mmCIF file of C-alpha atoms and ligand atoms in Angstrom:
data_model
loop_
_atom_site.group_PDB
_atom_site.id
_atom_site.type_symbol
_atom_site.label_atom_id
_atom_site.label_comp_id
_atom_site.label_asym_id
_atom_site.label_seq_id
_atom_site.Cartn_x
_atom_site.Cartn_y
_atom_site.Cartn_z
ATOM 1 C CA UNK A 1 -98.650 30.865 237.629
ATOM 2 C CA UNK A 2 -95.087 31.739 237.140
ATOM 3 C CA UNK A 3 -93.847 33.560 233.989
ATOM 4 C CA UNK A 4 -92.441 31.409 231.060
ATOM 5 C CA UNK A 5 -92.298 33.566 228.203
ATOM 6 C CA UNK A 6 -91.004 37.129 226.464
ATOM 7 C CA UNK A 7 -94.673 37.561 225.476
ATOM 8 C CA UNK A 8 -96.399 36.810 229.481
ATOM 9 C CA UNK A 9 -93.713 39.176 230.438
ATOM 10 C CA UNK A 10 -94.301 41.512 227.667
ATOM 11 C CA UNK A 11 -97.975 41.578 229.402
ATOM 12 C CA UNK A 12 -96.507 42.415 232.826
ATOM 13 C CA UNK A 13 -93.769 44.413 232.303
ATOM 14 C CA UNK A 14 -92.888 47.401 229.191
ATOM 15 C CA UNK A 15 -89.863 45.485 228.081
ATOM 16 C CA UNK A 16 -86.846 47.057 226.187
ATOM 17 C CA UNK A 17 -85.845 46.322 222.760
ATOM 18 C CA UNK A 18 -82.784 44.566 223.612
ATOM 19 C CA UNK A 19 -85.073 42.145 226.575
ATOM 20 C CA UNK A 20 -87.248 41.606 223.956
ATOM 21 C CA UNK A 21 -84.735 40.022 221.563
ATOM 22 C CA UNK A 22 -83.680 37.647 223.697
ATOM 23 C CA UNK A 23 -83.719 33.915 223.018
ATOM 24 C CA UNK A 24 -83.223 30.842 224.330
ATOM 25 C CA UNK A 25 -80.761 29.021 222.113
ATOM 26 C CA UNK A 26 -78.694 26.136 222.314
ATOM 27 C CA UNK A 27 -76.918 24.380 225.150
ATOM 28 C CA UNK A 28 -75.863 26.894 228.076
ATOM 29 C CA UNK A 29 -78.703 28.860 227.639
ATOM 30 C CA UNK A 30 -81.407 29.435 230.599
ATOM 31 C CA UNK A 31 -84.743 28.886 230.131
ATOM 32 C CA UNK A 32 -86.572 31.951 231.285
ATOM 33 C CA UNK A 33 -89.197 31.007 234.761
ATOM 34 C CA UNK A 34 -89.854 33.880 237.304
ATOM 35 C CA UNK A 35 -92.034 33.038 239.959
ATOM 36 C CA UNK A 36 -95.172 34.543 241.249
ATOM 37 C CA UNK A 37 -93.411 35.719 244.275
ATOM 38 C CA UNK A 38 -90.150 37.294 242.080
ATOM 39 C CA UNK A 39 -92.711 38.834 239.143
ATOM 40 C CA UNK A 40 -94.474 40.699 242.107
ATOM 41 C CA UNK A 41 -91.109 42.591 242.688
ATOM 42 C CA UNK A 42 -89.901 43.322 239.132
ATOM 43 C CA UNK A 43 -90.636 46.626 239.316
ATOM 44 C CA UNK A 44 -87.160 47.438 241.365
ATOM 45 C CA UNK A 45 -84.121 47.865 238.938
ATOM 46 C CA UNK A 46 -82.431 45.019 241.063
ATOM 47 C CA UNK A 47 -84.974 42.430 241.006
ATOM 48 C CA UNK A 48 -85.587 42.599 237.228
ATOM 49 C CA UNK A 49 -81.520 42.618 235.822
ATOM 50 C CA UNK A 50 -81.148 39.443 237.461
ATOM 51 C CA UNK A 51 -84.358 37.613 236.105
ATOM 52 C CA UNK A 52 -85.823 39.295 232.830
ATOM 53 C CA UNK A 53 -83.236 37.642 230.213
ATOM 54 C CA UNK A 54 -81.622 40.253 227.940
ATOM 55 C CA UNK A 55 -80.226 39.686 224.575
ATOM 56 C CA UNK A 56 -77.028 40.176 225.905
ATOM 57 C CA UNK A 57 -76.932 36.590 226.810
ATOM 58 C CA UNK A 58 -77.142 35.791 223.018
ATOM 59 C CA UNK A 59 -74.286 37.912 221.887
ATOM 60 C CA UNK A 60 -71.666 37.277 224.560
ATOM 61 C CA UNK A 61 -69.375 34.878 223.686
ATOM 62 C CA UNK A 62 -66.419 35.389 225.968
ATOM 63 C CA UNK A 63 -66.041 32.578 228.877
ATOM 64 C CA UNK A 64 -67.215 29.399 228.445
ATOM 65 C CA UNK A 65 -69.963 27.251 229.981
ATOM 66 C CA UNK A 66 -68.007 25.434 232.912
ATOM 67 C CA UNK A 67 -65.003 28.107 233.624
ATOM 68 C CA UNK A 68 -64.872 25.617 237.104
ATOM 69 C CA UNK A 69 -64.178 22.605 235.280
ATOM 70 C CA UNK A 70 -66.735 20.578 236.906
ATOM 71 C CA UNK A 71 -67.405 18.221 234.667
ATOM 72 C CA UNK A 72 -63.635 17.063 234.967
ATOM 73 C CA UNK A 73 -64.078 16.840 238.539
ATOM 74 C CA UNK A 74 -67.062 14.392 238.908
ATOM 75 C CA UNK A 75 -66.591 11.395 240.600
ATOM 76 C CA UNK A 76 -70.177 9.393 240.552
ATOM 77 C CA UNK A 77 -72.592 10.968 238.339
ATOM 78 C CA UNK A 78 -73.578 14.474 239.295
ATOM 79 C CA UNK A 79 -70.983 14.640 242.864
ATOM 80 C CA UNK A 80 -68.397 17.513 242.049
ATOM 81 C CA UNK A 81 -65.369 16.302 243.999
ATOM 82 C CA UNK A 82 -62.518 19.408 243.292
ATOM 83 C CA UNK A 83 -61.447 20.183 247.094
ATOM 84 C CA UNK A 84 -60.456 16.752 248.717
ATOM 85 C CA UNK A 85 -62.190 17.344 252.197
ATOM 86 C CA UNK A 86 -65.412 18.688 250.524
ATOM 87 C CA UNK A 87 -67.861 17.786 247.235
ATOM 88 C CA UNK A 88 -71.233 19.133 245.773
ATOM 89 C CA UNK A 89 -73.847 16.793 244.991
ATOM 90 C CA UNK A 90 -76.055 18.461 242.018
ATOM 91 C CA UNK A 91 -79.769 17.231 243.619
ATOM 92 C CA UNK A 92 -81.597 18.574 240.173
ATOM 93 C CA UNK A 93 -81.153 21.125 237.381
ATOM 94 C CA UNK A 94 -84.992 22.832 238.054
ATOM 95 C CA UNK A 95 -84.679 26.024 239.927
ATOM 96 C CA UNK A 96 -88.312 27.906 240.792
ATOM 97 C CA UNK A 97 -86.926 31.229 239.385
ATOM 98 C CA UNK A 98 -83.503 31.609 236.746
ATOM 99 C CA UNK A 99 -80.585 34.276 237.855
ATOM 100 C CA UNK A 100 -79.278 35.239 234.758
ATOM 101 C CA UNK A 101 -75.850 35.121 236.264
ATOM 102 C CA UNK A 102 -76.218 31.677 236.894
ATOM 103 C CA UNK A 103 -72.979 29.929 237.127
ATOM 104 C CA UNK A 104 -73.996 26.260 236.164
ATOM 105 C CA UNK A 105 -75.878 27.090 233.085
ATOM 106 C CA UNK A 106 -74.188 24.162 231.470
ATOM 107 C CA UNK A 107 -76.312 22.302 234.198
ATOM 108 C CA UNK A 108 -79.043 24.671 235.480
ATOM 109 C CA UNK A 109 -81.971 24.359 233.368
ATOM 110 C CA UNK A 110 -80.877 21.232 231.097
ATOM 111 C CA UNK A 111 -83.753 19.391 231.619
ATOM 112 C CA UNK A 112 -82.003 16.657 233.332
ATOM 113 C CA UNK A 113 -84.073 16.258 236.086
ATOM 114 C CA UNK A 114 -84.380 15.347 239.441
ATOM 115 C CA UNK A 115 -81.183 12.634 240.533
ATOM 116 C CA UNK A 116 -82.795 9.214 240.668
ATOM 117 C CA UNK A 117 -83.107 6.946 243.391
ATOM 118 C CA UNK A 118 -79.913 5.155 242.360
ATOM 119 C CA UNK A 119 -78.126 8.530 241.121
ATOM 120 C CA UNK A 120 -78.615 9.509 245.030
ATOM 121 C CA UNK A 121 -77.815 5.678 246.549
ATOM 122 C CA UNK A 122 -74.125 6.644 244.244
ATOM 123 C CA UNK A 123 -73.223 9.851 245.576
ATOM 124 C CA UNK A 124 -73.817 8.772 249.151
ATOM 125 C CA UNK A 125 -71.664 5.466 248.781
ATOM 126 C CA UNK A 126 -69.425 7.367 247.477
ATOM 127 C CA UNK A 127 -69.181 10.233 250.265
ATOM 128 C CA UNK A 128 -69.405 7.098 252.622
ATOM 129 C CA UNK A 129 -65.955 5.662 250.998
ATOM 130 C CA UNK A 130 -64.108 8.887 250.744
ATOM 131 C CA UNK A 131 -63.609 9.361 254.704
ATOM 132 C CA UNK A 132 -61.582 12.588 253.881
ATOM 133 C CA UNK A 133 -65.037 14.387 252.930
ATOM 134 C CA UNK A 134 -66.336 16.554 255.841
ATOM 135 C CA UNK A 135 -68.857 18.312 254.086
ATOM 136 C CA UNK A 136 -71.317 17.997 251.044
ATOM 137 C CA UNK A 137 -73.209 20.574 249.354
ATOM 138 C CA UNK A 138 -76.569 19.573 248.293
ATOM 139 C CA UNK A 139 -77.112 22.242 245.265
ATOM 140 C CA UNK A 140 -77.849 22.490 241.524
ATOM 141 C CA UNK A 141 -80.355 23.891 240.555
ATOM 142 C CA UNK A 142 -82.561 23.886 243.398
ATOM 143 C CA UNK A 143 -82.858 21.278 246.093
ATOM 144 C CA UNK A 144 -85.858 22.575 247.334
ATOM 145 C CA UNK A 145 -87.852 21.996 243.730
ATOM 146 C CA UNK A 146 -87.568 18.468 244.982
ATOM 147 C CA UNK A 147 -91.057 16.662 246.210
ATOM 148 C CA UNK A 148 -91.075 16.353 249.859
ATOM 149 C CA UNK A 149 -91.050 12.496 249.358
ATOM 150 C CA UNK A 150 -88.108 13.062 247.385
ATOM 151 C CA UNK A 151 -86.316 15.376 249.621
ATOM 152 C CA UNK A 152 -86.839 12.670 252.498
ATOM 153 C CA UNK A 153 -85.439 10.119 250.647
ATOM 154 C CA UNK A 154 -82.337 12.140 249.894
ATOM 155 C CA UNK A 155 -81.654 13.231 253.013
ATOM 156 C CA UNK A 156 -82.692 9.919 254.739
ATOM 157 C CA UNK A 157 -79.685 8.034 252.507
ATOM 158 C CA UNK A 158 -77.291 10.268 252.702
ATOM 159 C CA UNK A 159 -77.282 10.828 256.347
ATOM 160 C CA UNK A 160 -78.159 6.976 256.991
ATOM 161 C CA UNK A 161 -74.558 6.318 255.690
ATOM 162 C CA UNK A 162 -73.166 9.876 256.471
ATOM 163 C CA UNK A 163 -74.100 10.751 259.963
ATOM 164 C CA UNK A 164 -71.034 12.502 260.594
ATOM 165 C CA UNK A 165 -70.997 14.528 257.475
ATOM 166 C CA UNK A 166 -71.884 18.258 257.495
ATOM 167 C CA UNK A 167 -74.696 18.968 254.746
ATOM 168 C CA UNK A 168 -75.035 21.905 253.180
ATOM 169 C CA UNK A 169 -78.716 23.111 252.281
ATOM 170 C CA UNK A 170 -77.843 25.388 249.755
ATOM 171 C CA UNK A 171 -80.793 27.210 248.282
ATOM 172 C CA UNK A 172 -82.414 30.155 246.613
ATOM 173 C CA UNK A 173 -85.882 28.830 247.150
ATOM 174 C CA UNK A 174 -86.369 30.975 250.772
ATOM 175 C CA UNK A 175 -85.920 34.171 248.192
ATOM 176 C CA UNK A 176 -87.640 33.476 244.900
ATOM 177 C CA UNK A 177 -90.255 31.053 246.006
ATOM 178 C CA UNK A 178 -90.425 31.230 249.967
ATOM 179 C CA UNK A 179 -93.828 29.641 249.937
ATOM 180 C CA UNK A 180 -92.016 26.335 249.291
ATOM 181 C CA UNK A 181 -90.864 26.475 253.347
ATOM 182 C CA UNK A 182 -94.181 24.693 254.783
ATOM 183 C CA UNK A 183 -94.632 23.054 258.293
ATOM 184 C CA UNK A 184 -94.694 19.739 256.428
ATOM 185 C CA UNK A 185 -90.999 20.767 255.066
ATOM 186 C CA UNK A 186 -89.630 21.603 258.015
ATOM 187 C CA UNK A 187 -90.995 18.375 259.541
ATOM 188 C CA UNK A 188 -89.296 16.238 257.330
ATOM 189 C CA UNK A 189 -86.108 18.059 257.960
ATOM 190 C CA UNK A 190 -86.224 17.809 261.541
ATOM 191 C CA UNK A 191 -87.227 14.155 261.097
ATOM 192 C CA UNK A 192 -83.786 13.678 259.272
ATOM 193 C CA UNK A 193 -81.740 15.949 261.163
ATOM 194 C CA UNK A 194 -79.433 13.599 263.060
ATOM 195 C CA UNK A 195 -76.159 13.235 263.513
ATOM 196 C CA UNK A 196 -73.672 16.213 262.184
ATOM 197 C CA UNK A 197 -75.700 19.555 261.560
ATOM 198 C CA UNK A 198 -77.313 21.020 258.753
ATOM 199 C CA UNK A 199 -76.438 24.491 257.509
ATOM 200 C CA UNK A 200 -78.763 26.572 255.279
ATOM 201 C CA UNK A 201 -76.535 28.391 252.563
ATOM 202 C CA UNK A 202 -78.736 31.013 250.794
ATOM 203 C CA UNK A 203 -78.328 33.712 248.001
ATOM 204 C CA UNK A 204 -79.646 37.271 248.699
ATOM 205 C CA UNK A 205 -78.517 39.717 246.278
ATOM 206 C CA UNK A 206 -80.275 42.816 247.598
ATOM 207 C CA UNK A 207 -81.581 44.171 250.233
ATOM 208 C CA UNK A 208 -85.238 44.085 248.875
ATOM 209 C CA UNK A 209 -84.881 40.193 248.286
ATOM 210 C CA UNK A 210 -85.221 40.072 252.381
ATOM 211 C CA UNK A 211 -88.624 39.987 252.322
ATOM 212 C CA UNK A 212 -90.443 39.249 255.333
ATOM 213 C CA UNK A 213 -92.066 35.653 253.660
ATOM 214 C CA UNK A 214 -87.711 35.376 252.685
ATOM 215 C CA UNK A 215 -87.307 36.385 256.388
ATOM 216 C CA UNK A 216 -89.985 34.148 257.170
ATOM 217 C CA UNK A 217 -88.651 30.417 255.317
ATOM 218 C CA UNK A 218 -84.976 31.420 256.802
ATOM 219 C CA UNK A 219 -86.368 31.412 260.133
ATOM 220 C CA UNK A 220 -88.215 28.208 259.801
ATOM 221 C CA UNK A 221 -84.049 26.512 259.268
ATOM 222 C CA UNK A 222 -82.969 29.203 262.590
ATOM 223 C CA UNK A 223 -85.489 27.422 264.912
ATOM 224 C CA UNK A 224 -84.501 23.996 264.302
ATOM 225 C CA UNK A 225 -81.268 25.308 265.097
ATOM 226 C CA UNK A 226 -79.578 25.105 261.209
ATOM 227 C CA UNK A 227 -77.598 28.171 260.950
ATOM 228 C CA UNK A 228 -77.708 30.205 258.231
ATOM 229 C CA UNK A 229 -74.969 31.676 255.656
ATOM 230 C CA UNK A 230 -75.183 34.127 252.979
ATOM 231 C CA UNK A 231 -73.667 33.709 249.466
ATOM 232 C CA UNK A 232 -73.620 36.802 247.275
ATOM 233 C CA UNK A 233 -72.484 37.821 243.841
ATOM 234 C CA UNK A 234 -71.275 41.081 242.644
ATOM 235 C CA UNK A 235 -73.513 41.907 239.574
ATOM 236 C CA UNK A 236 -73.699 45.016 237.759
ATOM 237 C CA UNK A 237 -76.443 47.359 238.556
ATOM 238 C CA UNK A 238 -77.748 45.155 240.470
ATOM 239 C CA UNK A 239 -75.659 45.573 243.810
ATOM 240 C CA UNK A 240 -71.889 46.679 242.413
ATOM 241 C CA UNK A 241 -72.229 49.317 245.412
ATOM 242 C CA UNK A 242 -70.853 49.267 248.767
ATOM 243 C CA UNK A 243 -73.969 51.398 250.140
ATOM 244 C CA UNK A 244 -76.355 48.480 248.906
ATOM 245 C CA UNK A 245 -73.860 45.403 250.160
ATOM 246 C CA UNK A 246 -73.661 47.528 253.092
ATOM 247 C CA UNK A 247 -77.191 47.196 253.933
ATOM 248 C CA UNK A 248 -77.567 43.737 252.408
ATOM 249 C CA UNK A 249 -75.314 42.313 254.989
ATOM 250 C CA UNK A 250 -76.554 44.889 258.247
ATOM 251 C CA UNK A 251 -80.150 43.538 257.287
ATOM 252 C CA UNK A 252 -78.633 39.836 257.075
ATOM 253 C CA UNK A 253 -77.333 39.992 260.352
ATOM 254 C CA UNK A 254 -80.526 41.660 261.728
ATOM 255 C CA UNK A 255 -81.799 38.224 260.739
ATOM 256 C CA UNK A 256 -79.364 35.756 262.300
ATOM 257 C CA UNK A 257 -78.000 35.489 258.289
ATOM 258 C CA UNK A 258 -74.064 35.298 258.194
ATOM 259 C CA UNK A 259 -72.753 37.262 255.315
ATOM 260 C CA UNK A 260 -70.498 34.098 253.754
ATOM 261 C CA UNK A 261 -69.116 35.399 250.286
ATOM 262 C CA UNK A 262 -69.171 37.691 247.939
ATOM 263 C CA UNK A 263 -68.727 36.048 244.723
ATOM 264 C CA UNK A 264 -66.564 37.674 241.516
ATOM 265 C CA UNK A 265 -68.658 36.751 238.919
ATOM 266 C CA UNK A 266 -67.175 33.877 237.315
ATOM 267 C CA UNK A 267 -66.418 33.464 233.207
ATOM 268 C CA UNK A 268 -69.100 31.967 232.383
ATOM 269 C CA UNK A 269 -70.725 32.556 228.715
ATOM 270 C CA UNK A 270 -73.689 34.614 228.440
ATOM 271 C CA UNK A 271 -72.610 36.560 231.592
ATOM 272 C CA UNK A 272 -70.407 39.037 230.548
ATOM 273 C CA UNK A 273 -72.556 41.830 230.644
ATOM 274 C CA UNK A 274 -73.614 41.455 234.358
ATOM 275 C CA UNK A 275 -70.005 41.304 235.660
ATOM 276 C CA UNK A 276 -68.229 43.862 237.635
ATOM 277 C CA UNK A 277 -64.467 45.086 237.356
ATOM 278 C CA UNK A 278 -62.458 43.746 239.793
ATOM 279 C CA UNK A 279 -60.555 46.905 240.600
ATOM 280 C CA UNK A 280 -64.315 48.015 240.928
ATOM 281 C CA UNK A 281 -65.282 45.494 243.465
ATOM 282 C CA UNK A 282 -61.859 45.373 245.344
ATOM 283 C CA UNK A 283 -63.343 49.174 245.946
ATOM 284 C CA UNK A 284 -66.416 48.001 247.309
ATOM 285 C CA UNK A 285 -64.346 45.130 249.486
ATOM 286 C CA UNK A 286 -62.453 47.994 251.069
ATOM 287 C CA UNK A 287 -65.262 50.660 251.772
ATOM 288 C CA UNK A 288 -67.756 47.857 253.105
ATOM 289 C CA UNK A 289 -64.740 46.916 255.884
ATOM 290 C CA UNK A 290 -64.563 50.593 257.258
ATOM 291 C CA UNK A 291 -68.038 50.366 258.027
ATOM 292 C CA UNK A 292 -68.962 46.590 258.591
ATOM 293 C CA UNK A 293 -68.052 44.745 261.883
ATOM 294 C CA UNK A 294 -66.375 41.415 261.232
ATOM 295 C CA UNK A 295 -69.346 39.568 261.744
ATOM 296 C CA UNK A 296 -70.977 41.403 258.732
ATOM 297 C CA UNK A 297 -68.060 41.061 256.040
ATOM 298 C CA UNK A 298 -68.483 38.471 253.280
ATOM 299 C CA UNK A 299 -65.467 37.402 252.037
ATOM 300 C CA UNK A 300 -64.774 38.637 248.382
ATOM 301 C CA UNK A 301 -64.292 35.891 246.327
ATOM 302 C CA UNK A 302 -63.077 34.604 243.238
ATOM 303 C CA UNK A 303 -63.618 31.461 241.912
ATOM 304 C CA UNK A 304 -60.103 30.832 239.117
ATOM 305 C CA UNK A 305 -60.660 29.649 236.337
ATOM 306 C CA UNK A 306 -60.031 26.240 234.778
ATOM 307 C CA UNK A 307 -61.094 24.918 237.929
ATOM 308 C CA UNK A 308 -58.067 26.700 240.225
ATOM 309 C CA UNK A 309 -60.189 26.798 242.436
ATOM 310 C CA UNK A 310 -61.588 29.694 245.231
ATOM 311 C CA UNK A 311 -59.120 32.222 246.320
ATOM 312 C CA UNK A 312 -60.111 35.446 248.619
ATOM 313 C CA UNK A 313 -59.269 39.211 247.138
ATOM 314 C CA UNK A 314 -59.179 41.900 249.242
ATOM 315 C CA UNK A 315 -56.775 45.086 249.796
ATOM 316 C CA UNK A 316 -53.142 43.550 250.826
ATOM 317 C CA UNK A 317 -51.765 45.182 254.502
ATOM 318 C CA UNK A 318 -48.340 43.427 253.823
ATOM 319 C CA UNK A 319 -46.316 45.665 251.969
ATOM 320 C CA UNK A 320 -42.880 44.321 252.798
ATOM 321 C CA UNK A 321 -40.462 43.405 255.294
ATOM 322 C CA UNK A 322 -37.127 44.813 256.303
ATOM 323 C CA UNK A 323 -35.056 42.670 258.508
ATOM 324 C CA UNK A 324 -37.396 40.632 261.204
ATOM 325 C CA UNK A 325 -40.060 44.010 260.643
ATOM 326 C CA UNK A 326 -43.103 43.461 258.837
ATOM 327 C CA UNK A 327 -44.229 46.591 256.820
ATOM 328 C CA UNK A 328 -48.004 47.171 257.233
ATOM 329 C CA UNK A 329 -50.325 49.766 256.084
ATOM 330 C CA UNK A 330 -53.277 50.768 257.963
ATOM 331 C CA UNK A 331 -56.608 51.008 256.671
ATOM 332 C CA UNK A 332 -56.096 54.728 257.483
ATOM 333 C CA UNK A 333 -52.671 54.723 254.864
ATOM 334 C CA UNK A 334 -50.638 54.956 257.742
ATOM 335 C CA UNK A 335 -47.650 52.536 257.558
ATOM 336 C CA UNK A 336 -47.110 50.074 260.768
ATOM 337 C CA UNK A 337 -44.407 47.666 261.540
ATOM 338 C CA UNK A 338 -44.004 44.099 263.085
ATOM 339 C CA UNK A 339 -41.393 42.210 264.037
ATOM 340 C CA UNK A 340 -40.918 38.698 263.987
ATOM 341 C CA UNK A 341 -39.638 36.985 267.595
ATOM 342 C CA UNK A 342 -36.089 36.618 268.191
ATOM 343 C CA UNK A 343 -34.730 33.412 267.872
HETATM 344 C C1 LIG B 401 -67.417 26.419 246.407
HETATM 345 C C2 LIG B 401 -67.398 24.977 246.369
HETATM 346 C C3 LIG B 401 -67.371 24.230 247.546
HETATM 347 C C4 LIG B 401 -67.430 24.871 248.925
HETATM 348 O O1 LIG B 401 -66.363 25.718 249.160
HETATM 349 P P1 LIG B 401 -66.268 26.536 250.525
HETATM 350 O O2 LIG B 401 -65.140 27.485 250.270
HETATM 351 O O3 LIG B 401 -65.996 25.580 251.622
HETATM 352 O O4 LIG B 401 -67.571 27.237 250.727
HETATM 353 C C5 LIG B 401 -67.301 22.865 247.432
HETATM 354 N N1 LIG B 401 -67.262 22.260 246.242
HETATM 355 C C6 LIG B 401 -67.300 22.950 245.090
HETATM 356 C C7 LIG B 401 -67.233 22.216 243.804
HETATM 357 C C8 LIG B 401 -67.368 24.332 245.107
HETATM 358 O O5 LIG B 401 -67.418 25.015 243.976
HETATM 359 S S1 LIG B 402 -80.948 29.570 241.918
HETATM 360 FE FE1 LIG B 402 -78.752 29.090 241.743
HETATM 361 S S2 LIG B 402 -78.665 27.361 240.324
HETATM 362 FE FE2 LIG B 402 -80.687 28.301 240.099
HETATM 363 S S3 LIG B 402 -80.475 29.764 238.425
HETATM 364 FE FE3 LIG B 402 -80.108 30.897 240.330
HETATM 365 S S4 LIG B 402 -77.877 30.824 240.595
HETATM 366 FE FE4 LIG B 402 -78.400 29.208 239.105
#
């Protein structure tokens, strides 16, 4: 039975003072559900910041609950349309375990439910008349806290009038509740698996996340042929340490897992304390390139606020230019030049 309460945890876990105090209160704030598989772990320092609530959540009261402006970007009811050539349709608010860095806490969590039969009929008429949309996310919450009957049905209309759109399976389900991944699953997905691919978008955090049942459910998207991306965010004493990314993304790639992003944690309330510095993680960016080949380098994100949108931050080479020569720096320090061609 997963965990619902300060006092099951209390029974599990010596709690401090401070995770004690928490609450939930009001609108933005995350229910607290850990799942079997995620309580079994909370014993690592890692596991538990990002899922026993803290009553830090209660006191911060910098950010705000939708730094991305989503809400100003929906187009049909629950379809996030802020980059022209790409939207996220939010499948449900339910999640099987809460991060308490979650991002769409304004969303995650609200009891809204599951998108309806006509809520999902919407989005993909929608997708269907906006011919400049290449790809969808299907996110939330959790896709995968869907029924099986109602994950066929979503992915049965929106590929019936998207077949050439890319869909995004973005989950956290393969690490907090891998069970989920069944034969019966997977047959549904292959039954729907037609036209444009399928790619699995996951969150790992930290290396002990990638357990082998994690491994496992990933693998079960690798051999019907879905590749798979990583999406992780920087989060204080949790992973804000290039040693730990470094392995996260060397054990990743062990698993046919491309490291995607790292995320900057974005400004949202009740997260404050879980953030990193971005001088900090800029650090981190730059040690984890000296020793990670290209194919195991996230890109270190940040997300603007007020819905400006994603933009990448790592170390600038381009120092200047002097005439047609480009002034470089090496990641040694050494300084390098490049001309332009003559004209
Ligand atoms: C991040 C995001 C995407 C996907 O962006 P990529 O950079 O292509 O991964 C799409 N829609 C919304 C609303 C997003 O926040
Ligand atoms: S799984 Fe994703 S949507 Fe759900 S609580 Fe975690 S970060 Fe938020």
């Amino acid at each position: 039975m997963p965990i619902t309460s300060i006092e099951e945890l209390s029974k599990l876990i010596e709690l401090s003072g401070s995770e004690k105090e928490w609450r939930e209160s009001g609108s933005g704030s995350l229910p607290l559900l850990i799942s079997d598989h995620i309580a079994s772990m909370l014993h690592e320092p890692a596991i538990r910041r990002q899922f026993v609530p803290d009553a830090l959540e209660n006191m911060d009261d910098t950010g705000n609950l939708d730094p991305q402006e989503e809400t100003g970007h929906e187009a049909a009811f629950r379809l996030v349309h802020r980059y022209h050539n790409r939207a996220a349709f939010l499948v449900t608010d339910r999640c099987f375990s809460y991060c308490r860095h979650c991002f769409r806490r304004r969303f995650t969590g609200s009891m809204t439910g599951p998108a309806t039969d006509e809520e999902i009929q919407k989005a993909a008429e929608y997708i269907n008349s906006h011919k400049e949309i290449k790809e969808v996310l299907l996110t939330g919450g959790d896709m995968f806290t869907l029924s099986d009957d109602r994950i066929a049905f979503l992915l049965k209309t929106m590929k019936e009038s998207n077949p050439d759109v890319i869909f995004r399976l973005c989950t956290r389900a393969v690490a907090v509740y891998p069970e989920r991944f069944t034969k019966k699953l997977f047959g549904i997905i292959r039954e729907h698996q037609t036209g444009a691919p399928y790619y699995l978008m996951t969150q790992f955090n930290h290396p002990a996340e990638l357990t082998e049942d994690a491994i496992g459910a990933v693998r079960g998207f690798l051999d019907l042929g879905i590749p798979a991306m990583n999406q992780t965010v920087l989060l204080k004493d949790v992973n804000d340490d290039a040693g730990i990314l470094i392995e996260l993304s060397n054990k990743l790639l062990y698993n046919r897992i491309k490291p995607y992003y790292l995320f900057q944690g974005d400004l949202v309330k009740g997260t404050q304390h879980l953030r990193v510095p971005i001088r900090k993680g800029l650090e981190i960016e730059r040690r984890m390139r000296m020793e990670l080949s290209g194919l195991g380098m996230p890109q270190y994100t940040i997300d603007l606020p007020q819905g400006g949108g994603k933009v990448i931050l790592t170390e600038n080479h381009l120092i200047g230019k002097k005439g047609r020569e480009y002034i470089f720096t090496t990641p040694e320090g050494d300084t390098r030049e490049y001309p332009d061609p003559i004209s």
